[in-house]
mmCIF file with all atom_site columns, C-alpha atoms in Angstrom:
data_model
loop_
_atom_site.group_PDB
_atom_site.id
_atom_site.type_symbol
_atom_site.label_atom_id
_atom_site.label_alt_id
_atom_site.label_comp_id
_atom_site.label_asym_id
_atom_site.label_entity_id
_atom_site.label_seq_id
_atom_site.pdbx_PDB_ins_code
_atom_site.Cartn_x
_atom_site.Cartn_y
_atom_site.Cartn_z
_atom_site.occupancy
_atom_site.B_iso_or_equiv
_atom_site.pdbx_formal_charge
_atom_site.auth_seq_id
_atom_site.auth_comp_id
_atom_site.auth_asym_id
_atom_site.auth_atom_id
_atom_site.pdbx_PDB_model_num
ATOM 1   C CA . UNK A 1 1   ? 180.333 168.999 125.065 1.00 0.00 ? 574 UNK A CA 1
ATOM 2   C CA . UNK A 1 2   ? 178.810 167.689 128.015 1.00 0.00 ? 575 UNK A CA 1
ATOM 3   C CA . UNK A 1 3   ? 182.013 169.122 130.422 1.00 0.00 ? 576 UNK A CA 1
ATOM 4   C CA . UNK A 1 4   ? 181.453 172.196 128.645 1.00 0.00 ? 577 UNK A CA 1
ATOM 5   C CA . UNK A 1 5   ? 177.667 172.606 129.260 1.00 0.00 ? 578 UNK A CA 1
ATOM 6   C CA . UNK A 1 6   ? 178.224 171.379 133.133 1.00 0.00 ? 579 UNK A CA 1
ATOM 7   C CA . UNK A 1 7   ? 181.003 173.829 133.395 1.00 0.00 ? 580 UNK A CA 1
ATOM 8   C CA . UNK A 1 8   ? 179.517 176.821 131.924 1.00 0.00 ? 581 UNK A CA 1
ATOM 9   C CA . UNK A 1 9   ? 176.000 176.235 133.889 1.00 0.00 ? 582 UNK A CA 1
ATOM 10  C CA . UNK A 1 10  ? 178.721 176.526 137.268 1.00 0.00 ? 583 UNK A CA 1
ATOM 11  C CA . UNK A 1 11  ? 179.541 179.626 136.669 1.00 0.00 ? 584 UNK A CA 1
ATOM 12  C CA . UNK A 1 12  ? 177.832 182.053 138.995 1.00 0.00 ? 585 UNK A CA 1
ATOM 13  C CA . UNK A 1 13  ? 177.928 185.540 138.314 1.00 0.00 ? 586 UNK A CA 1
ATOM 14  C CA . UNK A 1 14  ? 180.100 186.010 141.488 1.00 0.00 ? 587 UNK A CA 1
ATOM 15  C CA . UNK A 1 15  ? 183.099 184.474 140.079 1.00 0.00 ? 588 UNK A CA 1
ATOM 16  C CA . UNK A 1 16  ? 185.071 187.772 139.121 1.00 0.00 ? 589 UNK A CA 1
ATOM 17  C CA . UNK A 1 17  ? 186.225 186.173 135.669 1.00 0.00 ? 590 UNK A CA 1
ATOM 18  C CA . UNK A 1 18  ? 183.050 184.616 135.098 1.00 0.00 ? 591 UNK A CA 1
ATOM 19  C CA . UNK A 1 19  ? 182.972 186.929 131.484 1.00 0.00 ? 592 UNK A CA 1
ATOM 20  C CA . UNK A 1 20  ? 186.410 185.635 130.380 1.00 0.00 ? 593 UNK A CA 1
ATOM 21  C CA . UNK A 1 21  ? 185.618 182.330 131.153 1.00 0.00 ? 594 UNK A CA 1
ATOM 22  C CA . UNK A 1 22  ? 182.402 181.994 129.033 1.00 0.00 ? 595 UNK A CA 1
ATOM 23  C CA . UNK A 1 23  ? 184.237 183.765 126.294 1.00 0.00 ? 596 UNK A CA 1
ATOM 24  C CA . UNK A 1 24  ? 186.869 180.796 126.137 1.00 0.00 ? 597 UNK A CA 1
ATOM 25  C CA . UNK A 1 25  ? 184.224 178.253 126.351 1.00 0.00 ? 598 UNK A CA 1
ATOM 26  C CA . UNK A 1 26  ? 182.326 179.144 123.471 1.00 0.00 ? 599 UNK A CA 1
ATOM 27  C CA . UNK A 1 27  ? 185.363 179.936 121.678 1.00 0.00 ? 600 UNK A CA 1
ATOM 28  C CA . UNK A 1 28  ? 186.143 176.550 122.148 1.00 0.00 ? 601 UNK A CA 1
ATOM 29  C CA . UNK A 1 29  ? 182.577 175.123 121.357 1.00 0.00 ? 602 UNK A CA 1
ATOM 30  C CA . UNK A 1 30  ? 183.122 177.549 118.245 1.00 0.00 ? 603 UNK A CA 1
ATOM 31  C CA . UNK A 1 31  ? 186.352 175.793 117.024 1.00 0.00 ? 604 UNK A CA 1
ATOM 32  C CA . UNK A 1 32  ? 184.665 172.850 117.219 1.00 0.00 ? 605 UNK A CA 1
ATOM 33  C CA . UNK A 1 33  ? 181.630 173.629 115.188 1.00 0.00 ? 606 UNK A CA 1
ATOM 34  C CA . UNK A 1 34  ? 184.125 175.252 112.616 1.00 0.00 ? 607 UNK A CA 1
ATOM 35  C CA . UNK A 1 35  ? 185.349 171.308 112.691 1.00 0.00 ? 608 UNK A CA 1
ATOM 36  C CA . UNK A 1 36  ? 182.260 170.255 111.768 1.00 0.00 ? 609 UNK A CA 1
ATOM 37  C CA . UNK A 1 37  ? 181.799 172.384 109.327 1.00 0.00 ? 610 UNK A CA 1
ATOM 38  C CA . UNK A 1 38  ? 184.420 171.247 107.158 1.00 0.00 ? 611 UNK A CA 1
ATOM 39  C CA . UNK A 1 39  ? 183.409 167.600 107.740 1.00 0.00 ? 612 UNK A CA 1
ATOM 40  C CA . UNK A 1 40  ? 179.858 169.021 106.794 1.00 0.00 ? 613 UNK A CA 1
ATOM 41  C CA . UNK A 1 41  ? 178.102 168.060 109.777 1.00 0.00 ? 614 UNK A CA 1
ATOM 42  C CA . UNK A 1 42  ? 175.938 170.527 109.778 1.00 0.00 ? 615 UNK A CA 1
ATOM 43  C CA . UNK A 1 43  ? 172.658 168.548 111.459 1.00 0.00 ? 616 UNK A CA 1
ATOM 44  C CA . UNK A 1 44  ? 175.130 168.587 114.579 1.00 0.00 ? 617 UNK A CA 1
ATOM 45  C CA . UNK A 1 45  ? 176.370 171.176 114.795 1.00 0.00 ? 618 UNK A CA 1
ATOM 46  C CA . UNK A 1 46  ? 172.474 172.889 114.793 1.00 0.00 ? 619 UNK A CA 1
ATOM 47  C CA . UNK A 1 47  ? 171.796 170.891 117.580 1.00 0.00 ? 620 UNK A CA 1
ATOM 48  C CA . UNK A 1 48  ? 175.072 172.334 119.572 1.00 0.00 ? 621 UNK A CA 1
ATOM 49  C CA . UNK A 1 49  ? 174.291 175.668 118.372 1.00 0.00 ? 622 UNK A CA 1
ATOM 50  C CA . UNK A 1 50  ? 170.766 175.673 119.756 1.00 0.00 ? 623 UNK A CA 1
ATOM 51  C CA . UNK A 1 51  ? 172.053 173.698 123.383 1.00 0.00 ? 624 UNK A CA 1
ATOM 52  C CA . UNK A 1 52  ? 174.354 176.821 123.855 1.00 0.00 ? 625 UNK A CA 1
ATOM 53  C CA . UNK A 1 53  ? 172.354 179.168 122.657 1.00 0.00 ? 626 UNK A CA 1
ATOM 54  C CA . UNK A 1 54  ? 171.667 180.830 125.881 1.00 0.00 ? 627 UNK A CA 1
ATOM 55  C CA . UNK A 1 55  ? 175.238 181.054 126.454 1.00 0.00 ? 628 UNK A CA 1
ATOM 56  C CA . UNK A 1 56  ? 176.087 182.573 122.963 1.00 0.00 ? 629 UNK A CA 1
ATOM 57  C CA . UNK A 1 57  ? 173.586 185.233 123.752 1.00 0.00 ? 630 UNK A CA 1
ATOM 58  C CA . UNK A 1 58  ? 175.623 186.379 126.584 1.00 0.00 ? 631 UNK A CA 1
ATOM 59  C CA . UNK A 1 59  ? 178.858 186.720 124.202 1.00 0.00 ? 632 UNK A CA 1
ATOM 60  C CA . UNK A 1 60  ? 178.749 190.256 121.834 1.00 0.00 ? 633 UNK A CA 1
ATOM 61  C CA . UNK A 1 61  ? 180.938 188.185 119.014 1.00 0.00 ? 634 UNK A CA 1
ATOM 62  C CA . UNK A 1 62  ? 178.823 185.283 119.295 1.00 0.00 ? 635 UNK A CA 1
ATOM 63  C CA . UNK A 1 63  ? 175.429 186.800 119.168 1.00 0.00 ? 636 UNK A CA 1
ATOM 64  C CA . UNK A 1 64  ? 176.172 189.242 116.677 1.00 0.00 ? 637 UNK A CA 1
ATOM 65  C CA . UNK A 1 65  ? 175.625 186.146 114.470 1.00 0.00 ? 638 UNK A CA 1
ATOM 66  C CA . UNK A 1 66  ? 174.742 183.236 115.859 1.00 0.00 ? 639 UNK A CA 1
ATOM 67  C CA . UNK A 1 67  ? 173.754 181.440 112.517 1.00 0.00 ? 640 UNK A CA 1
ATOM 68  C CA . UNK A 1 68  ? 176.997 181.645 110.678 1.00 0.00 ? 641 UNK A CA 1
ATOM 69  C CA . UNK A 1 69  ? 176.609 177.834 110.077 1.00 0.00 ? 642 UNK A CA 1
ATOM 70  C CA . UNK A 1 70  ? 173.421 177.827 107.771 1.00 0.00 ? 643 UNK A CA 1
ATOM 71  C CA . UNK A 1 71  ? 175.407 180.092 105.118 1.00 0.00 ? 644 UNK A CA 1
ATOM 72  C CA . UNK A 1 72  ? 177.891 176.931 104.887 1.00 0.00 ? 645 UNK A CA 1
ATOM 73  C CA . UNK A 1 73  ? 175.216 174.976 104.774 1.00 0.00 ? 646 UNK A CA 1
ATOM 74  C CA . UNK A 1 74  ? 173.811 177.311 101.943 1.00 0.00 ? 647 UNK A CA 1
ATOM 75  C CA . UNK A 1 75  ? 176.513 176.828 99.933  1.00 0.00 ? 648 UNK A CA 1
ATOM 76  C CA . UNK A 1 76  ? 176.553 172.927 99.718  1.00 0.00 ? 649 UNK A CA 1
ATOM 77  C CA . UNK A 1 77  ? 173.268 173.125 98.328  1.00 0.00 ? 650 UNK A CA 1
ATOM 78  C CA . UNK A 1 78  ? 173.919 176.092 96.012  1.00 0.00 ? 651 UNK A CA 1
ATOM 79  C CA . UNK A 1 79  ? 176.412 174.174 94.115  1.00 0.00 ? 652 UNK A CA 1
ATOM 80  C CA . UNK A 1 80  ? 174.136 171.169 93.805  1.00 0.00 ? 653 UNK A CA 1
ATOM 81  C CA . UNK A 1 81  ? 171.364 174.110 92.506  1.00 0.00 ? 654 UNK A CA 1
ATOM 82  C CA . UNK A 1 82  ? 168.478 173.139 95.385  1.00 0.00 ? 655 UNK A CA 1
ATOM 83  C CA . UNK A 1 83  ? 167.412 176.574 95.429  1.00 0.00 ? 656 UNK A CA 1
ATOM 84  C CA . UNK A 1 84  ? 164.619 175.256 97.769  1.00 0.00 ? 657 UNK A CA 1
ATOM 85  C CA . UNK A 1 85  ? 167.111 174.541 100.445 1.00 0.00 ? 658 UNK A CA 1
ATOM 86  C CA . UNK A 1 86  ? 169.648 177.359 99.955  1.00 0.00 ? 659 UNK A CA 1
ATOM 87  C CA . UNK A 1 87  ? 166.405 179.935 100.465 1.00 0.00 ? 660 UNK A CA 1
ATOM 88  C CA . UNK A 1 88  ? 165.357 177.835 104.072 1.00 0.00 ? 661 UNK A CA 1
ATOM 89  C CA . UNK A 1 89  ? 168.816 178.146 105.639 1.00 0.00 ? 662 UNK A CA 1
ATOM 90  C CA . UNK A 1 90  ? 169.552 181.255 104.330 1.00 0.00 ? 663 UNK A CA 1
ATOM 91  C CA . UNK A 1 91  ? 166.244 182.096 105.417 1.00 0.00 ? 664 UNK A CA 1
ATOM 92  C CA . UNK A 1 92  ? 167.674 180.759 109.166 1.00 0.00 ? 665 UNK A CA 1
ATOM 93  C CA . UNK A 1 93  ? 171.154 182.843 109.374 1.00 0.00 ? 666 UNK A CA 1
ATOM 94  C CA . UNK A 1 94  ? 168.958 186.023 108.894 1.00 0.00 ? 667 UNK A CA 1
ATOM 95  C CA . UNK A 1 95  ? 166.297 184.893 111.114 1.00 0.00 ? 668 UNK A CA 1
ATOM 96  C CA . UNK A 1 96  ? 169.953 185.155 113.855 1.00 0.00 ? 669 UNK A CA 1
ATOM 97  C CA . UNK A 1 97  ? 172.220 187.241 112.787 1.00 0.00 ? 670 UNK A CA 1
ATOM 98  C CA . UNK A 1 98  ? 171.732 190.724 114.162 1.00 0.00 ? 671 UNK A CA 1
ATOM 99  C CA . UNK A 1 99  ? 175.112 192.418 112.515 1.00 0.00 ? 672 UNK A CA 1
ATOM 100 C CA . UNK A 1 100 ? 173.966 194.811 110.069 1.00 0.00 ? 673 UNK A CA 1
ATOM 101 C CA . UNK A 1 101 ? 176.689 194.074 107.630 1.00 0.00 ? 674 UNK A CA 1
ATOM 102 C CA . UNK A 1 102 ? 176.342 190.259 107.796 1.00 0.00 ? 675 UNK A CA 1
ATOM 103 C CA . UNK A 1 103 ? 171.943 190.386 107.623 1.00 0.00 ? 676 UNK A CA 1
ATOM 104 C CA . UNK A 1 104 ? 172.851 192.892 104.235 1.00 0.00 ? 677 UNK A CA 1
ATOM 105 C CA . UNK A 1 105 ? 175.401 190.124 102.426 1.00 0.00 ? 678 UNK A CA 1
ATOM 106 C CA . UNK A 1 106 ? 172.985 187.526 103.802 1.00 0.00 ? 679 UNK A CA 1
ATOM 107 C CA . UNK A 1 107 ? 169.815 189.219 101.944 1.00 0.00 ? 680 UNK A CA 1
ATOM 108 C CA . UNK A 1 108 ? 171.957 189.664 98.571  1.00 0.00 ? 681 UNK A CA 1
ATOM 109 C CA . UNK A 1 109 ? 172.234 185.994 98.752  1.00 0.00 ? 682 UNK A CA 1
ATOM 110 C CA . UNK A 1 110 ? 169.289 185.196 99.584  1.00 0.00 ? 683 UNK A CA 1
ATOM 111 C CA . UNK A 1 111 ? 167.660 187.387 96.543  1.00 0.00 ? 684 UNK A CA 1
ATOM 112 C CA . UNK A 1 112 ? 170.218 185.779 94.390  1.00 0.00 ? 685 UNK A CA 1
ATOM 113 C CA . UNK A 1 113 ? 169.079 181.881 95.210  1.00 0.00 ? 686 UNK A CA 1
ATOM 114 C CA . UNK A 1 114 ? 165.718 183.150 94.560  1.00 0.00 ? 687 UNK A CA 1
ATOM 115 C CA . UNK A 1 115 ? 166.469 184.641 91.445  1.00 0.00 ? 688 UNK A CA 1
ATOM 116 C CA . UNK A 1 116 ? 168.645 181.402 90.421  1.00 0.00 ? 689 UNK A CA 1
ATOM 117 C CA . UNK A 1 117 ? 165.724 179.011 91.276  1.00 0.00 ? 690 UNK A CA 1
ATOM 118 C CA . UNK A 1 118 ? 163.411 181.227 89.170  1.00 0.00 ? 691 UNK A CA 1
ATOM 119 C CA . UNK A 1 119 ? 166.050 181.017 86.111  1.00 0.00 ? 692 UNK A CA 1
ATOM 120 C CA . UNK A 1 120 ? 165.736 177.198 86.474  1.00 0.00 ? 693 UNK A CA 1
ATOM 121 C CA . UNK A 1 121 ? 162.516 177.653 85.163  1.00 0.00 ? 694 UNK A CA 1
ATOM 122 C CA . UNK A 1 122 ? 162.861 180.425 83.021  1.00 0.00 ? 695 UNK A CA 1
ATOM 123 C CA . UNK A 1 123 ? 165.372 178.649 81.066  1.00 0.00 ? 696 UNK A CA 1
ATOM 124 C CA . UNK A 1 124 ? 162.265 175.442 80.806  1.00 0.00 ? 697 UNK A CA 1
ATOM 125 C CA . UNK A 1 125 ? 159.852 178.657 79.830  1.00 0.00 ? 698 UNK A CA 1
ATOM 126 C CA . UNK A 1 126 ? 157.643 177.773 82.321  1.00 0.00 ? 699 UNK A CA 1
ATOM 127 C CA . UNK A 1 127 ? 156.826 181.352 83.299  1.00 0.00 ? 700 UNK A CA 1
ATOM 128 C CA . UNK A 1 128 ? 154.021 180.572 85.670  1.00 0.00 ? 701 UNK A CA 1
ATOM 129 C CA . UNK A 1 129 ? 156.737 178.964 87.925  1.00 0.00 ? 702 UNK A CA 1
ATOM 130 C CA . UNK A 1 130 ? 159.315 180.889 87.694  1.00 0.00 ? 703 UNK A CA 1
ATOM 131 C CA . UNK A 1 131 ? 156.973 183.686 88.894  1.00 0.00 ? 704 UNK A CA 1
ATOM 132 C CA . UNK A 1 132 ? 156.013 181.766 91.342  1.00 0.00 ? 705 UNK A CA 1
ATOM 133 C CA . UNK A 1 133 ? 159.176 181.151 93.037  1.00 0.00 ? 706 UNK A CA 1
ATOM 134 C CA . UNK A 1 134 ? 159.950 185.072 92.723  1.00 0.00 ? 707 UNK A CA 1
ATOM 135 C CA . UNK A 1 135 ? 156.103 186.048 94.465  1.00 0.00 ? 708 UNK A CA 1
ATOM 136 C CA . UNK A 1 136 ? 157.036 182.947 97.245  1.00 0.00 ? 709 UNK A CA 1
ATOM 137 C CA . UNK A 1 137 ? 160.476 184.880 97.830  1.00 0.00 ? 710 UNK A CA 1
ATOM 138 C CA . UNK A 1 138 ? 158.809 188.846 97.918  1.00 0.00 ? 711 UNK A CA 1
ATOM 139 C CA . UNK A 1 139 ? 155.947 187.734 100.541 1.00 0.00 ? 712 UNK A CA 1
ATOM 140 C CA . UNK A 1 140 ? 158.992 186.744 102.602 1.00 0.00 ? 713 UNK A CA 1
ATOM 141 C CA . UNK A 1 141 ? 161.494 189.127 101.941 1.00 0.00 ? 714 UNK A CA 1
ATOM 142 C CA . UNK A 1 142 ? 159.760 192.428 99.818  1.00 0.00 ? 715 UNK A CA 1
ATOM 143 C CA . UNK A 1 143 ? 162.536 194.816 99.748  1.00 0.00 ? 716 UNK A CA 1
ATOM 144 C CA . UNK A 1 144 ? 164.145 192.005 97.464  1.00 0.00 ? 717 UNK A CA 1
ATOM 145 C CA . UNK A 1 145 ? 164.503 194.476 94.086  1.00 0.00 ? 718 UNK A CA 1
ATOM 146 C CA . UNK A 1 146 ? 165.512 192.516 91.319  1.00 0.00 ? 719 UNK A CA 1
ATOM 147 C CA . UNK A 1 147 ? 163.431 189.445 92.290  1.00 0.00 ? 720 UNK A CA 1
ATOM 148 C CA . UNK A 1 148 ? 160.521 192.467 91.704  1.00 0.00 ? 721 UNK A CA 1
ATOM 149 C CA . UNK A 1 149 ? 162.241 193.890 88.435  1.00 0.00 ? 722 UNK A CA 1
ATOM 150 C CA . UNK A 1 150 ? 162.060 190.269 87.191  1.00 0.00 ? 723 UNK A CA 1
ATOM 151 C CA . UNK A 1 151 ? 158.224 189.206 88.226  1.00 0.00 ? 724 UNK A CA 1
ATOM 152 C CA . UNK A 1 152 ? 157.240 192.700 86.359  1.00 0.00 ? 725 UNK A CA 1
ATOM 153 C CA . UNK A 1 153 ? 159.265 191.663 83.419  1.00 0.00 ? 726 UNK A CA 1
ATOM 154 C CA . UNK A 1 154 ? 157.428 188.363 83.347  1.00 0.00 ? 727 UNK A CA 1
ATOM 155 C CA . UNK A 1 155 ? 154.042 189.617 83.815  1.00 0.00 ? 728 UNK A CA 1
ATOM 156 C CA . UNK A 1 156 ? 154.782 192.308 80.799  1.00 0.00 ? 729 UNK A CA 1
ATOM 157 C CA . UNK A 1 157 ? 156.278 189.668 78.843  1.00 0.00 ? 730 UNK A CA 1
ATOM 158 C CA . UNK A 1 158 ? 154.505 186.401 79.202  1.00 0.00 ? 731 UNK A CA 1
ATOM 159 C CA . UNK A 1 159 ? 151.283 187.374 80.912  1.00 0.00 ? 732 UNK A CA 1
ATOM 160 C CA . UNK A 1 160 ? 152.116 186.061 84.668  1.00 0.00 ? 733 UNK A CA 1
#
C-alpha cells in the first residue's frame, strides 16, 4: 500500500493518462479491500479507506460510495443481533455513499436494525426501551416510517 500511495501522490496532472492510471490503482486498492473483507478485516481496511480517500474522491465509481465496507461490516453484527453496532456502521455507509439507489437500500436497513433492536425488547415487554431505541433512531433518521408507526403503537398501547 505504501508503493501505491507513493505512486499515486506522483502523478501530476500533466501526465496525459494520469485519469486511467488512478482508476487502476484504486481498482487495485479496491480488490484488496474486497480481500479483506472476506477475511473480515474490517478495522483495516477503514484505515486504507480513509488514507485514499482523497484519491477515491477523484474516481466517479469510487465516490459514488465510498463506504461499501461498513454494510459488510453491518452484517456480521446483524447475525450476532448487536443492533447497537449494525445502526453505527450503517449509520457510516450513509454518512458516504452519495448514489441515490445505494443511500435508499442503505436507509431500509438501517430502519430495519432499528426496528429489530426495538423487538428485542418488545419481545422482554419492556416498552419504555423499546421506545427508546425507536425515538434514538427518528432524531437521527425521521423519515424512518415504520420505526414511527411502531413508537405510536406503543404509546397507544402501553403508555410510552
Amino acid at each position: 500500500l505504501k508503493k501505491q500511495k507513493t505512486g499515486m501522490r506522483r502523478l501530476s496532472n500533466k501526465i496525459k493518462d494520469r485519469e486511467v492510471l488512478l482508476k487502476n490503482q484504486m481498482s487495485l486498492i479496491h480488490n484488496y479491500m474486497i480481500d479483506l473483507v472476506k477475511q473480515k478485516q474490517f478495522k483495516k481496511i477503514e484505515v486504507i479507506s480513509q488514507r485514499f480517500s482523497g484519491y477515491c474522491n477523484q474516481v466517479d465509481w469510487c465516490r459514488a460510495d465510498r463506504g461499501w465496507f461498513y454494510n459488510s461490516w453491518a452484517d456480521v453484527f446483524w447475525n450476532r443481533g448487536e443492533w447497537n453496532k449494525v445502526t453505527e456502521k450503517l449509520g457510516m455507509q450513509l454518512k458516504l455513499t452519495r448514489d441515490k439507489k445505494i443511500r435508499t437500500d442503505v436507509m431500509k436497513n438501517l430502519e430495519n436494525a432499528y426496528l429489530n433492536w426495538c423487538y428485542t425488547y418488545m419481545n422482554k415487554r419492556e416498552w419504555g426501551r423499546a421506545a427508546d431505541i425507536l425515538k434514538k433512531g427518528l432524531a437521527k433518521y425521521p423519515k424512518m416510517r415504520n420505526c414511527q408507526k411502531t413508537l405510536e403503537k406503543l404509546k397507544c398501547e402501553h403508555g410510552v
